[in-house]
Amino acid sequence: MKYGRTYNFSAGPAMMPEDVLEEIAAEVLNYRGSGMSVMEMSHRSQVFQTILDEAKADLRKLMNIPENYKILFVQGGGTVQFAMVPMNLMRSGLACYMETGAWSKKALAEARKYGEVTVSASSADKNFSYIPDCTHVEIPEKADYVYLCENETIHGTTWHTLPEIGSVPLVSDQSSMFLSRPCDVSRYGLIWGGVQKNVGPAGMAVVIIREDLIRDDLPAFVPTYLSYKTHADNDSLYNTPNCWAIYCCGKVFRYLLDNGGLEAQAKRNEEKAAVLYDFLDQSSFFTGAVVKEDRSVMNVPFVTPSKEQDAAVVAAAKAAGFDNLKGHKSVGGLRASIYNAMPKAGVTALVDFLRNYEKTQA
């Protein structure tokens, strides 16, 4: 780590690759001879159009996105997508949701404003500490879509195997695992991800949507901006987009391509997660909060024997240079978010700190 930067284990906004930040810093006053910052330039300019085109092309290559899918950059982050999905995809008025944590709960609560929602599977019975077995889950044929949060940021679970749902479109919130591993886009009807965890600054979501799901017959109550067709027809330029976020995300897309793509990134992520999980598995003071087979590679929640000791560890960790280890307010405990940009050295240093802290409790 350079420039006196801390190891930031925040669930988001989160760390970005230092190489990307350095490149952004070098261009912030004068982007490639344009005489202005990307934060200042017109979104209608040819310079920004090139930035947008390159970002989309690099993401399509990175994820091997088929040609019959559109890439959209939509302002508002994940909370807006909770509403946009049902507004745009509910035709018959029925959707199926997998309830596996705080974010899927929020999404299904929002969807109920626009139609009938069936909870097809849930792990609420064990405080969302596992992913339900959906090998033989029953999905009504008339369902408009099946929705899941593929990685639950707060509870630290992830879908390692997608549910078998037949021909019904699968919608996935990939926010906290977006671009962390290879993804067969053709298995989904729609993928969306808030970019503030693995990709860029807060305030925007990337939406990857199959073209046949883009409707022009939306109910009259749907605002123009909240129509996927609006964004698709206008190349994400219906209004002034989040130009800065698009620019930063484009830098990260190119960085990932230049560093082995998603296969290489997945290997790096698995290696550094193993360092932390191996420690937790042998510790007598710290305990992981998720069953082993459903553990997230991105978000690692864990606890000490008491809430008071949880707080003491958070304070000691911050003093030692490890920031944002406090668990989400809804669940407590501790949580280390180790997204793409967190180096393995950061996880190793954290484990060394936790191991030494545990020795003081003996």
Tab-separated table of N, CA, C and O in Angstrom, residues 11-12 59 63 65 70-82 84-85 103 147-151 153 170-180 183 185 188-209 228 242 245-246 249 253 339:
chain	number	residue	atom	x	y	z
A	11	ALA	N	-17.990	-2.361	3.328
A	11	ALA	CA	-18.878	-3.076	2.404
A	11	ALA	C	-19.255	-2.213	1.217
A	11	ALA	O	-19.870	-2.690	0.270
A	12	GLY	N	-18.894	-0.944	1.229
A	12	GLY	CA	-19.129	-0.039	0.112
A	12	GLY	C	-19.656	1.299	0.590
A	12	GLY	O	-20.486	1.321	1.503
A	59	LEU	N	-16.567	-3.956	-21.036
A	59	LEU	CA	-17.404	-4.784	-20.161
A	59	LEU	C	-17.972	-5.964	-20.941
A	59	LEU	O	-18.018	-7.092	-20.431
A	63	MET	N	-17.056	-9.814	-19.699
A	63	MET	CA	-18.074	-10.764	-19.258
A	63	MET	C	-18.569	-11.662	-20.383
A	63	MET	O	-19.432	-12.508	-20.156
A	65	ILE	N	-20.493	-10.869	-22.885
A	65	ILE	CA	-21.925	-10.589	-22.938
A	65	ILE	C	-22.433	-10.799	-24.360
A	65	ILE	O	-21.924	-10.189	-25.298
A	70	LYS	N	-28.360	-5.714	-23.739
A	70	LYS	CA	-27.988	-4.314	-23.678
A	70	LYS	C	-27.256	-4.023	-22.365
A	70	LYS	O	-27.582	-4.597	-21.321
A	71	ILE	N	-26.292	-3.126	-22.429
A	71	ILE	CA	-25.592	-2.641	-21.240
A	71	ILE	C	-26.076	-1.224	-20.960
A	71	ILE	O	-25.986	-0.349	-21.823
A	72	LEU	N	-26.603	-1.015	-19.766
A	72	LEU	CA	-27.155	0.285	-19.393
A	72	LEU	C	-26.439	0.807	-18.150
A	72	LEU	O	-26.107	0.038	-17.245
A	73	PHE	N	-26.216	2.104	-18.112
A	73	PHE	CA	-25.664	2.761	-16.929
A	73	PHE	C	-26.759	3.651	-16.356
A	73	PHE	O	-27.146	4.649	-16.968
A	74	VAL	N	-27.278	3.271	-15.174
A	74	VAL	CA	-28.452	3.920	-14.602
A	74	VAL	C	-28.101	4.549	-13.259
A	74	VAL	O	-27.527	3.894	-12.388
A	75	GLN	N	-28.468	5.805	-13.093
A	75	GLN	CA	-28.201	6.489	-11.833
A	75	GLN	C	-29.074	5.941	-10.713
A	75	GLN	O	-30.123	5.361	-10.946
A	76	GLY	N	-28.613	6.129	-9.482
A	76	GLY	CA	-29.437	5.797	-8.329
A	76	GLY	C	-29.019	4.577	-7.544
A	76	GLY	O	-29.509	4.340	-6.449
A	77	GLY	N	-28.121	3.767	-8.068
A	77	GLY	CA	-27.671	2.608	-7.314
A	77	GLY	C	-28.734	1.531	-7.167
A	77	GLY	O	-29.738	1.508	-7.881
A	78	GLY	N	-28.512	0.654	-6.197
A	78	GLY	CA	-29.349	-0.527	-6.049
A	78	GLY	C	-30.782	-0.245	-5.653
A	78	GLY	O	-31.716	-0.918	-6.114
A	79	THR	N	-31.014	0.756	-4.820
A	79	THR	CA	-32.361	1.019	-4.336
A	79	THR	C	-33.313	1.341	-5.485
A	79	THR	O	-34.482	0.946	-5.476
A	80	VAL	N	-32.832	2.043	-6.502
A	80	VAL	CA	-33.661	2.326	-7.664
A	80	VAL	C	-33.983	1.045	-8.427
A	80	VAL	O	-35.099	0.866	-8.922
A	81	GLN	N	-33.031	0.122	-8.497
A	81	GLN	CA	-33.262	-1.133	-9.216
A	81	GLN	C	-34.300	-2.011	-8.526
A	81	GLN	O	-34.985	-2.796	-9.177
A	82	PHE	N	-34.424	-1.889	-7.203
A	82	PHE	CA	-35.474	-2.639	-6.506
A	82	PHE	C	-36.843	-2.335	-7.104
A	82	PHE	O	-37.718	-3.195	-7.166
A	84	MET	N	-37.229	-0.568	-10.309
A	84	MET	CA	-37.212	-0.662	-11.774
A	84	MET	C	-37.476	-2.079	-12.264
A	84	MET	O	-38.154	-2.273	-13.278
A	85	VAL	N	-36.954	-3.068	-11.555
A	85	VAL	CA	-37.144	-4.455	-11.994
A	85	VAL	C	-38.629	-4.807	-12.071
A	85	VAL	O	-39.128	-5.219	-13.126
A	103	TRP	N	-30.887	-7.687	1.633
A	103	TRP	CA	-31.099	-6.990	0.364
A	103	TRP	C	-32.172	-7.648	-0.491
A	103	TRP	O	-32.928	-6.959	-1.177
A	147	TYR	N	-36.243	-13.650	-8.933
A	147	TYR	CA	-35.259	-12.672	-8.471
A	147	TYR	C	-34.437	-13.240	-7.320
A	147	TYR	O	-34.980	-13.857	-6.400
A	148	LEU	N	-33.140	-13.007	-7.373
A	148	LEU	CA	-32.282	-13.355	-6.246
A	148	LEU	C	-31.187	-12.316	-6.082
A	148	LEU	O	-30.826	-11.609	-7.021
A	149	CYS	N	-30.696	-12.218	-4.862
A	149	CYS	CA	-29.490	-11.435	-4.572
A	149	CYS	C	-28.353	-12.437	-4.520
A	149	CYS	O	-28.270	-13.238	-3.592
A	150	GLU	N	-27.508	-12.418	-5.544
A	150	GLU	CA	-26.548	-13.516	-5.720
A	150	GLU	C	-25.462	-13.534	-4.645
A	150	GLU	O	-24.871	-14.580	-4.379
A	151	ASN	N	-25.219	-12.399	-4.029
A	151	ASN	CA	-24.282	-12.335	-2.904
A	151	ASN	C	-24.864	-11.363	-1.886
A	151	ASN	O	-25.034	-10.187	-2.177
A	153	THR	N	-24.556	-9.045	0.923
A	153	THR	CA	-23.459	-8.287	1.500
A	153	THR	C	-23.449	-8.312	3.021
A	153	THR	O	-22.390	-8.417	3.649
A	170	LEU	N	-34.326	-15.155	-15.147
A	170	LEU	CA	-33.664	-14.997	-13.860
A	170	LEU	C	-33.100	-13.591	-13.753
A	170	LEU	O	-32.380	-13.128	-14.642
A	171	VAL	N	-33.447	-12.904	-12.668
A	171	VAL	CA	-32.929	-11.569	-12.389
A	171	VAL	C	-32.007	-11.656	-11.190
A	171	VAL	O	-32.376	-12.220	-10.153
A	172	SER	N	-30.807	-11.114	-11.313
A	172	SER	CA	-29.831	-11.220	-10.232
A	172	SER	C	-29.263	-9.860	-9.847
A	172	SER	O	-28.791	-9.110	-10.692
A	173	ASP	N	-29.336	-9.576	-8.561
A	173	ASP	CA	-28.593	-8.458	-7.975
A	173	ASP	C	-27.190	-8.984	-7.679
A	173	ASP	O	-26.986	-9.775	-6.769
A	174	GLN	N	-26.236	-8.552	-8.475
A	174	GLN	CA	-24.854	-8.997	-8.302
A	174	GLN	C	-23.965	-7.931	-7.655
A	174	GLN	O	-22.739	-8.031	-7.688
A	175	SER	N	-24.568	-6.944	-7.034
A	175	SER	CA	-23.819	-5.767	-6.575
A	175	SER	C	-22.509	-6.099	-5.871
A	175	SER	O	-21.454	-5.580	-6.230
A	176	SER	N	-22.558	-6.961	-4.865
A	176	SER	CA	-21.364	-7.172	-4.054
A	176	SER	C	-20.490	-8.326	-4.541
A	176	SER	O	-19.536	-8.704	-3.852
A	177	MET	N	-20.796	-8.869	-5.732
A	177	MET	CA	-19.884	-9.846	-6.327
A	177	MET	C	-19.698	-9.608	-7.819
A	177	MET	O	-19.119	-10.430	-8.522
A	178	PHE	N	-20.177	-8.456	-8.295
A	178	PHE	CA	-20.077	-8.113	-9.709
A	178	PHE	C	-18.621	-8.084	-10.140
A	178	PHE	O	-17.774	-7.453	-9.516
A	179	LEU	N	-18.306	-8.824	-11.205
A	179	LEU	CA	-16.957	-8.906	-11.785
A	179	LEU	C	-15.929	-9.553	-10.860
A	179	LEU	O	-14.732	-9.373	-11.032
A	180	SER	N	-16.408	-10.336	-9.891
A	180	SER	CA	-15.477	-11.026	-8.997
A	180	SER	C	-15.140	-12.428	-9.478
A	180	SER	O	-14.192	-13.043	-8.986
A	183	CYS	N	-18.972	-15.229	-15.309
A	183	CYS	CA	-20.433	-15.256	-15.248
A	183	CYS	C	-20.979	-15.621	-16.616
A	183	CYS	O	-20.627	-14.986	-17.613
A	185	VAL	N	-23.583	-15.033	-18.716
A	185	VAL	CA	-24.662	-14.055	-18.819
A	185	VAL	C	-25.907	-14.653	-19.468
A	185	VAL	O	-27.035	-14.271	-19.139
A	188	TYR	N	-29.116	-15.600	-17.555
A	188	TYR	CA	-29.907	-14.579	-16.888
A	188	TYR	C	-30.763	-13.805	-17.886
A	188	TYR	O	-30.394	-13.632	-19.043
A	189	GLY	N	-31.881	-13.299	-17.382
A	189	GLY	CA	-32.636	-12.332	-18.152
A	189	GLY	C	-32.118	-10.932	-17.907
A	189	GLY	O	-32.053	-10.098	-18.817
A	190	LEU	N	-31.749	-10.674	-16.654
A	190	LEU	CA	-31.250	-9.355	-16.272
A	190	LEU	C	-30.274	-9.503	-15.116
A	190	LEU	O	-30.533	-10.239	-14.159
A	191	ILE	N	-29.172	-8.803	-15.211
A	191	ILE	CA	-28.182	-8.698	-14.138
A	191	ILE	C	-28.019	-7.222	-13.825
A	191	ILE	O	-27.931	-6.389	-14.730
A	192	TRP	N	-28.012	-6.888	-12.563
A	192	TRP	CA	-27.672	-5.512	-12.217
A	192	TRP	C	-26.716	-5.495	-11.041
A	192	TRP	O	-26.674	-6.429	-10.241
A	193	GLY	N	-25.936	-4.436	-10.969
A	193	GLY	CA	-24.994	-4.307	-9.866
A	193	GLY	C	-24.710	-2.852	-9.548
A	193	GLY	O	-24.353	-2.074	-10.436
A	194	GLY	N	-24.896	-2.470	-8.279
A	194	GLY	CA	-24.413	-1.171	-7.831
A	194	GLY	C	-22.889	-1.182	-7.921
A	194	GLY	O	-22.246	-2.153	-7.536
A	195	VAL	N	-22.307	-0.114	-8.433
A	195	VAL	CA	-20.881	-0.161	-8.787
A	195	VAL	C	-19.948	0.175	-7.636
A	195	VAL	O	-18.721	0.047	-7.769
A	196	GLN	N	-20.490	0.563	-6.464
A	196	GLN	CA	-19.644	1.115	-5.408
A	196	GLN	C	-18.894	0.082	-4.589
A	196	GLN	O	-18.234	0.434	-3.618
A	197	LYS	N	-18.968	-1.176	-4.981
A	197	LYS	CA	-18.302	-2.214	-4.210
A	197	LYS	C	-17.075	-2.765	-4.934
A	197	LYS	O	-15.982	-2.803	-4.395
A	198	ASN	N	-17.259	-3.175	-6.177
A	198	ASN	CA	-16.167	-3.803	-6.922
A	198	ASN	C	-15.681	-2.993	-8.116
A	198	ASN	O	-14.721	-3.387	-8.762
A	199	VAL	N	-16.353	-1.881	-8.433
A	199	VAL	CA	-16.098	-1.276	-9.738
A	199	VAL	C	-15.756	0.204	-9.687
A	199	VAL	O	-14.845	0.648	-10.395
A	200	GLY	N	-16.476	0.999	-8.895
A	200	GLY	CA	-16.234	2.423	-8.972
A	200	GLY	C	-16.892	3.203	-7.854
A	200	GLY	O	-17.249	2.643	-6.817
A	201	PRO	N	-17.098	4.524	-8.053
A	201	PRO	CA	-17.726	5.365	-7.027
A	201	PRO	C	-19.230	5.146	-6.958
A	201	PRO	O	-19.848	4.661	-7.895
A	202	ALA	N	-19.812	5.527	-5.844
A	202	ALA	CA	-21.238	5.319	-5.614
A	202	ALA	C	-22.096	6.197	-6.515
A	202	ALA	O	-21.650	7.215	-7.033
A	203	GLY	N	-23.354	5.767	-6.685
A	203	GLY	CA	-24.331	6.588	-7.377
A	203	GLY	C	-24.819	6.047	-8.699
A	203	GLY	O	-25.572	6.722	-9.408
A	204	MET	N	-24.438	4.822	-9.040
A	204	MET	CA	-24.834	4.277	-10.338
A	204	MET	C	-24.914	2.755	-10.272
A	204	MET	O	-24.251	2.125	-9.452
A	205	ALA	N	-25.734	2.190	-11.144
A	205	ALA	CA	-25.809	0.739	-11.313
A	205	ALA	C	-25.582	0.394	-12.772
A	205	ALA	O	-25.992	1.135	-13.670
A	206	VAL	N	-24.920	-0.730	-12.996
A	206	VAL	CA	-24.810	-1.300	-14.334
A	206	VAL	C	-25.937	-2.309	-14.491
A	206	VAL	O	-26.143	-3.158	-13.611
A	207	VAL	N	-26.681	-2.208	-15.566
A	207	VAL	CA	-27.769	-3.145	-15.856
A	207	VAL	C	-27.453	-3.852	-17.169
A	207	VAL	O	-27.144	-3.206	-18.170
A	208	ILE	N	-27.497	-5.176	-17.149
A	208	ILE	CA	-27.292	-5.997	-18.344
A	208	ILE	C	-28.609	-6.730	-18.577
A	208	ILE	O	-28.992	-7.589	-17.783
A	209	ILE	N	-29.306	-6.385	-19.640
A	209	ILE	CA	-30.663	-6.885	-19.838
A	209	ILE	C	-30.835	-7.504	-21.223
A	209	ILE	O	-30.373	-6.943	-22.222
A	228	TYR	N	-36.447	0.815	-18.694
A	228	TYR	CA	-35.207	0.322	-19.296
A	228	TYR	C	-35.140	0.698	-20.776
A	228	TYR	O	-34.050	0.934	-21.321
A	242	ASN	N	-24.247	9.738	-14.932
A	242	ASN	CA	-23.165	9.874	-13.955
A	242	ASN	C	-21.838	9.689	-14.708
A	242	ASN	O	-21.241	8.618	-14.706
A	245	ALA	N	-18.739	8.367	-12.777
A	245	ALA	CA	-18.795	6.948	-12.434
A	245	ALA	C	-18.546	6.078	-13.656
A	245	ALA	O	-17.841	5.067	-13.585
A	246	ILE	N	-19.125	6.451	-14.795
A	246	ILE	CA	-18.903	5.685	-16.020
A	246	ILE	C	-17.425	5.672	-16.384
A	246	ILE	O	-16.850	4.633	-16.739
A	249	CYS	N	-15.527	3.459	-13.844
A	249	CYS	CA	-15.827	2.047	-14.084
A	249	CYS	C	-15.108	1.548	-15.335
A	249	CYS	O	-14.602	0.425	-15.362
A	253	PHE	N	-12.809	-1.739	-15.725
A	253	PHE	CA	-13.026	-2.787	-16.727
A	253	PHE	C	-11.725	-3.078	-17.478
A	253	PHE	O	-11.345	-4.239	-17.672
A	339	TYR	N	-13.249	-7.114	-1.375
A	339	TYR	CA	-13.579	-7.042	-2.788
A	339	TYR	C	-12.325	-7.127	-3.669
A	339	TYR	O	-11.196	-7.247	-3.171
